XYZ file of C-alpha atoms in Angstrom:
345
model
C 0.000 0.000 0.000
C 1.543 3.413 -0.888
C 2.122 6.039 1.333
C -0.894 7.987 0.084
C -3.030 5.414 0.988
C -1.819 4.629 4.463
C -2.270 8.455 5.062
C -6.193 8.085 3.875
C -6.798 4.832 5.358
C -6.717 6.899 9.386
C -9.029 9.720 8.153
C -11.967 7.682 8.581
C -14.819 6.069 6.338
C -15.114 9.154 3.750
C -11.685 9.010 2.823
C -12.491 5.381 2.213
C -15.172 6.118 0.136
C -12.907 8.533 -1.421
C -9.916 5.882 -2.182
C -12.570 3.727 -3.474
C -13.466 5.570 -6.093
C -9.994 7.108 -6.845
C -9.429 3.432 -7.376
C -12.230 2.796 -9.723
C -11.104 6.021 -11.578
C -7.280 4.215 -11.593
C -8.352 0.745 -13.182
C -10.632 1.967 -15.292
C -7.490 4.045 -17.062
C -5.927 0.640 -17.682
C -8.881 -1.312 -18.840
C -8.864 -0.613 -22.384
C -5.239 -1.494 -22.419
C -5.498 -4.459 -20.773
C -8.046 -6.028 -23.438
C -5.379 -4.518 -25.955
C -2.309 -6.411 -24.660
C -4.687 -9.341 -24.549
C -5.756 -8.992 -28.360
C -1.850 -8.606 -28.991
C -1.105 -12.043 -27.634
C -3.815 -13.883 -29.500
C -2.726 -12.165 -32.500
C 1.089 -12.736 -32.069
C 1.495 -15.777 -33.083
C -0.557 -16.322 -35.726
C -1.551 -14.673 -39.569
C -3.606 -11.773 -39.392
C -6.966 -12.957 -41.013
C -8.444 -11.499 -44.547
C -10.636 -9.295 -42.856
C -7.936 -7.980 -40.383
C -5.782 -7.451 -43.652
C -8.161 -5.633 -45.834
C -9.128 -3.936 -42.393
C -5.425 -2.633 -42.387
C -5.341 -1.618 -45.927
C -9.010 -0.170 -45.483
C -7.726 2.470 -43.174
C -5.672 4.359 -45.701
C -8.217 4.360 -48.315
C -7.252 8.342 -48.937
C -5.505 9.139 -52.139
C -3.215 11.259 -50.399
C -0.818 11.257 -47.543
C -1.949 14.242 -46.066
C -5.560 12.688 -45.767
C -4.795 10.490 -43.226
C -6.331 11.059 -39.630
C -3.012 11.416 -38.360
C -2.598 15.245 -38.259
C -1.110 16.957 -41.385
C 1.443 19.194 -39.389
C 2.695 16.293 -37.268
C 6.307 14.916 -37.721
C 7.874 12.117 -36.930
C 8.997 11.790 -33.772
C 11.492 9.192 -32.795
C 10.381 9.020 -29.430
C 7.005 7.494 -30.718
C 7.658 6.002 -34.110
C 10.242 3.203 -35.486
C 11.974 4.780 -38.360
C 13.423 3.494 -41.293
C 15.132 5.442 -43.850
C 15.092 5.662 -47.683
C 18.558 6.779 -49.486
C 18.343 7.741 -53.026
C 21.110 8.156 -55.536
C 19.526 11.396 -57.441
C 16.469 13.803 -56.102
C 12.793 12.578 -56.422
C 9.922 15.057 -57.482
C 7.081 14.974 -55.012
C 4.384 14.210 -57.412
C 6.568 10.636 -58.241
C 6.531 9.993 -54.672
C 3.071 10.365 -54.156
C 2.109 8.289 -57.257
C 4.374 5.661 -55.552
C 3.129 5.936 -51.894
C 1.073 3.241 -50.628
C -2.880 3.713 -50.382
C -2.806 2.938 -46.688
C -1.724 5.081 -44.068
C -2.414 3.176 -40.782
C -0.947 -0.719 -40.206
C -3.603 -2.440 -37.791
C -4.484 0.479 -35.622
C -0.779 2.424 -35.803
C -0.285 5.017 -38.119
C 2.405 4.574 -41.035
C 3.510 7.341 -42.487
C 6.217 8.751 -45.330
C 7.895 11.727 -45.464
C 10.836 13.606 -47.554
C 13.277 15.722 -46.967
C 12.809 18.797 -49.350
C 15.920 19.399 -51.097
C 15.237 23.209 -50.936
C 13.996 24.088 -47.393
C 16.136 21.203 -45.792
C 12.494 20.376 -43.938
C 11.308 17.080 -43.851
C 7.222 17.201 -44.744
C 4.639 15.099 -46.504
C 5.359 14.985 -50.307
C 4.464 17.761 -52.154
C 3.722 17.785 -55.746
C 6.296 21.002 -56.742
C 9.019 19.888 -54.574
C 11.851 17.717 -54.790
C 13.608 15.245 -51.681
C 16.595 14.020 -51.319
C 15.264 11.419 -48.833
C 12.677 9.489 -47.335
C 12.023 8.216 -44.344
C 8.854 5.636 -43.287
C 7.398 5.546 -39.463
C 4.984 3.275 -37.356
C 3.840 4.694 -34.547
C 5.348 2.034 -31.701
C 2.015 2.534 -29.576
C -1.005 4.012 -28.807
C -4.345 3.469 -26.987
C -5.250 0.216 -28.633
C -1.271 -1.368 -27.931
C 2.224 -1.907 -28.599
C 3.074 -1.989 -32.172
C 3.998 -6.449 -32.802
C 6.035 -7.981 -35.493
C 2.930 -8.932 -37.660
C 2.294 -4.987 -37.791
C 6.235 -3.875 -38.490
C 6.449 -7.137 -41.136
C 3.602 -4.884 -42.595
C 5.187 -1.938 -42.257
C 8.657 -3.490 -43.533
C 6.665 -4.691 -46.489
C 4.669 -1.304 -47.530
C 8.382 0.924 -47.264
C 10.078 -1.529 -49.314
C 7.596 -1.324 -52.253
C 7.661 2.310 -51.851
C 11.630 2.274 -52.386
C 11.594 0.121 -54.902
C 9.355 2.229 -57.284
C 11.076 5.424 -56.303
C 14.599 3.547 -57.420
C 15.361 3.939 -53.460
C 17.302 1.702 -50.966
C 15.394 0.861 -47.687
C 16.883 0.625 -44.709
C 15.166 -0.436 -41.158
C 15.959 -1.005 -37.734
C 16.319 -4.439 -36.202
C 12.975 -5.834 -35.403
C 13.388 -7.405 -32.222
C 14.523 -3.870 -30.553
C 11.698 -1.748 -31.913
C 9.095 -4.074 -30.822
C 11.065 -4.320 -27.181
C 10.760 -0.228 -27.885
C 6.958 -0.825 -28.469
C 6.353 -2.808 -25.562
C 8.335 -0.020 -23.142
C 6.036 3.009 -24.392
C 3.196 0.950 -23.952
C 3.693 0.339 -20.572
C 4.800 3.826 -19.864
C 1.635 5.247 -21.777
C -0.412 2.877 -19.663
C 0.962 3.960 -16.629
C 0.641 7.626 -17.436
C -3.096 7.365 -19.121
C -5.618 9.616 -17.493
C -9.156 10.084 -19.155
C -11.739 12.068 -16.542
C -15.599 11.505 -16.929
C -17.958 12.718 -14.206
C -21.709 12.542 -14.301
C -23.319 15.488 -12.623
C -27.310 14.631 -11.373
C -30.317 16.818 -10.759
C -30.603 16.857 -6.928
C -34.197 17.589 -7.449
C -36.235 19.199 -10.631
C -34.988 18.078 -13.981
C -33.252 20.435 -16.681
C -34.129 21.410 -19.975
C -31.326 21.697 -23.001
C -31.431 25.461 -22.997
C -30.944 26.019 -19.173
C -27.877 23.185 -19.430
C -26.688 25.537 -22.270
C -26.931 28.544 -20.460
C -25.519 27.546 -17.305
C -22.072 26.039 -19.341
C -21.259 29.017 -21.092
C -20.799 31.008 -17.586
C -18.093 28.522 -17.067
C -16.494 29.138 -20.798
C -18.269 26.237 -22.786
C -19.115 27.095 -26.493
C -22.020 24.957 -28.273
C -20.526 22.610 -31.231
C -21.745 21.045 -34.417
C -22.742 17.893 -32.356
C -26.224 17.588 -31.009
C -25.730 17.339 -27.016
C -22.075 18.358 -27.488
C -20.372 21.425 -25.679
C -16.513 21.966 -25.592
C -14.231 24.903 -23.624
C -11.648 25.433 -26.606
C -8.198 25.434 -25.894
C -5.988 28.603 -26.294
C -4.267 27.158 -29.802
C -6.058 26.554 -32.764
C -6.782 22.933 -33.859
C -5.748 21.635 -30.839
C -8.482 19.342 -28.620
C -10.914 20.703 -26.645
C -9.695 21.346 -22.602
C -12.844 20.088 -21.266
C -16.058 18.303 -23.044
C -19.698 18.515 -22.016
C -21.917 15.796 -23.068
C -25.830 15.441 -22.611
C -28.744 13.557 -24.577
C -28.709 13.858 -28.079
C -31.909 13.159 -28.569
C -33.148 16.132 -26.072
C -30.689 18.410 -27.728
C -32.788 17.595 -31.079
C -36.138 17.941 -29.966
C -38.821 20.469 -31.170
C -39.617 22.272 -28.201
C -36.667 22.705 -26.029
C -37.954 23.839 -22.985
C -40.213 21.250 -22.532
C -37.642 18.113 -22.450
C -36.160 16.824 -19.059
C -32.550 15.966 -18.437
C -31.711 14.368 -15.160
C -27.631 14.587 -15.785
C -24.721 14.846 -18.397
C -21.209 14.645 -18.339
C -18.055 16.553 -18.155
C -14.800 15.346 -19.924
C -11.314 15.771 -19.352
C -8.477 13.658 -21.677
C -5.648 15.008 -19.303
C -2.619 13.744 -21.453
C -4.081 15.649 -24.812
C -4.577 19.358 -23.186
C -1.930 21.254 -22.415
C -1.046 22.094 -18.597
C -0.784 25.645 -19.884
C -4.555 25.370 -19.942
C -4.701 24.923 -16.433
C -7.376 21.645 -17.505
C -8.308 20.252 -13.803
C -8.435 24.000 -12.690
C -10.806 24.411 -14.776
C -12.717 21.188 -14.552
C -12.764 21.848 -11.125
C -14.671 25.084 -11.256
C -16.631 24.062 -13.479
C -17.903 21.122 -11.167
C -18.486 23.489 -8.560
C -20.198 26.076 -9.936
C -22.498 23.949 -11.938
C -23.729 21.619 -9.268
C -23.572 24.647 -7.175
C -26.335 26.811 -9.572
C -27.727 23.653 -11.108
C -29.041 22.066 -7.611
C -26.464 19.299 -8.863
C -24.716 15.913 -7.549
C -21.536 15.042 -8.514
C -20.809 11.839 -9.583
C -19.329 8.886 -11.278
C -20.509 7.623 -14.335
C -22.145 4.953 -12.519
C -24.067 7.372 -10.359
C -21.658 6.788 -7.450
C -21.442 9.813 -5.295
C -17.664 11.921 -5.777
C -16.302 13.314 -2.512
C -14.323 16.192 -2.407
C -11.160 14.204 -0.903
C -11.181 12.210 -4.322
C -11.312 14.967 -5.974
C -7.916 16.381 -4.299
C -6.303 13.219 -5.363
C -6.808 12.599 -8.462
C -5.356 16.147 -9.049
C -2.044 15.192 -7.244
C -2.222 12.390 -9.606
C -2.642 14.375 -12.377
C 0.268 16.549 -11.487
C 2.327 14.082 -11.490
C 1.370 12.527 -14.681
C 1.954 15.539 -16.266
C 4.979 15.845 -14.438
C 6.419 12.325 -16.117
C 5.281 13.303 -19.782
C 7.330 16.008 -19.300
C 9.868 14.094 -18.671
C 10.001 11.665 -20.948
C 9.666 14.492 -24.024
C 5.642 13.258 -24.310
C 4.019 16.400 -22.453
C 0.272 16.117 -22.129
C -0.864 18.521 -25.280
C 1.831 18.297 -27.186
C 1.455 16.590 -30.769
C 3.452 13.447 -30.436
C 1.215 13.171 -26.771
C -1.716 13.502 -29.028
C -0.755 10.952 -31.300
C 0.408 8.348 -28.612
C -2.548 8.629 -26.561
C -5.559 8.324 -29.046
């Protein structure tokens, strides 16, 4: 038992209740992990199935590079992607290495990705038709919410590079196998370990809401309304980055003709903690935003299964936070920051 929980354990029965649920809140981080790692091992050691195949190749059905979900102005990062590099003996024209680029850009759940180095700028970038690169290099992300990255997937990977070298006149050269997966497996324990997704349920205490007053009473506390029936966000302070917090009620209600006449008994606040920024000051603001609703909104916090959320949890799960945030920063992975994005979706 840690030292945290020895302290709680002689406060009495509500810091009980309040370990309890920090608990809950700590294995349910790990779950979807777990039944990852589990789906890795099964998968290991056999052939990936036709489905799982044209599943693979499915994901990149985009002409382009830059139409893959990963995000255009991403790069990759060592740190999160096995690289292998493509030497050529004269410069390529972008518009030859996109006829040559393969159609998928994700391998199982990972995302694969090409890039040049422009022979002008000195930048490496997806292919551009007008340019011209005096190298490649080819990544697979080594992990993210779904896994580790296993030698079925970098075969794949292997495989899809190669072809692209060969019709580019290119020679391909990757990393040993064995080491990137042990790589894979050592981010994917670290990303487990650091993996904090917040969801709280807040309940009417006594009369029910309607849509418009839920509306209302979020954008005192900074949330904007969003293309997404039942869907509210707090944007961050840089564009195209994800929203700080998320606000979530029945889409249905958010739909129906007459507004003020359909009752909501609860929705649900958001945070992904390792995809906003600290600079945003997320659980700050989370925080307030728990109090001052259930405060004005006669409202109960708690978990998504309707378990009650004591203050004392509350406190640490922030210290937990911190030092989450704290150990992204360490490792060159802080929470917000593109690669951290990438990792943990």
């Amino acid at each position: 038992m840690s030292n945290m929980h020895l302290t709680l354990a002689i406060l009495g029965i509500g810091i009980i209740a309040a370990v309890f649920l920090y608990n809950t809140w700590s294995i349910r981080r790990h779950l979807s992990r777990l039944a990852a790692d589990e789906a890795d091992g099964d998968a290991s050691g056999a052939a990936p199935t036709a489905p799982a195949a044209e599943a693979a190749e499915g994901d990149g059905s985009a002409s382009h590079p830059g139409d893959a979900a990963m995000p255009h102005e991403a790069v990759l990062d060592a740190l999160i992607f096995s690289l292998g590099s493509i030497q050529l003996d004269a410069p390529v024209s972008g518009k030859a290495a996109l006829a040559a680029h393969p159609r998928t850009q994700r391998v199982g759940s990972k995302y694969f990705r090409i890039e040049g180095l422009n022979t002008q700028t000195r930048v490496w970038e997806i292919p551009q038709p007008q340019a011209q690169y005096g190298e490649f290099q080819a990544g697979i992300q080594l992990a993210d919410r779904q896994g580790a990255l296993h030698e079925i997937e970098f075969s794949r990977y292997v495989i899809l590079t190669q072809g692209f070298a060969d019709a580019i006149g290119g020679a391909a050269y990757f990393p040993d196998m064995v080491h990137e997966v042990a790589r894979a497996r050592e981010l994917d324990q670290f990303a487990a370990q650091h993996d904090a997704t917040l969801s709280f349920m807040v309940l009417a205490r006594h009369a029910t809401w309607t849509p418009g007053y839920i509306r209302q009473t979020a954008a005192r506390y900074g949330f904007d309304n969003t293309t997404t029936p039942g869907r509210m966000e707090i944007q961050p302070s840089t564009a195209g980055s994800p929203p700080v917090l998320v606000l979530e009620y029945d889409p249905n209600a958010a739909l129906a003709d007459e507004l003020d006449q359909v009752p909501i008994r609860n929705f649900i606040l958001t945070l992904d903690v390792n995809s906003v920024s600290r600079e945003e000051n997320p659980f700050g603001r989370l925080r307030a935003a728990i109090d001052g609703m259930t405060r004005d909104m006669e409202g109960i916090l708690t978990d998504p299964d309707g378990r009650a959320v004591p203050p004392m949890a509350l406190e640490q799960m922030e210290a937990d936070i911190t030092r989450i945030q704290d150990a992204l920063d360490a490792r060159g992975l802080s929470a917000g920051s593109m690669s951290a994005r990438v990792l943990f979706r």
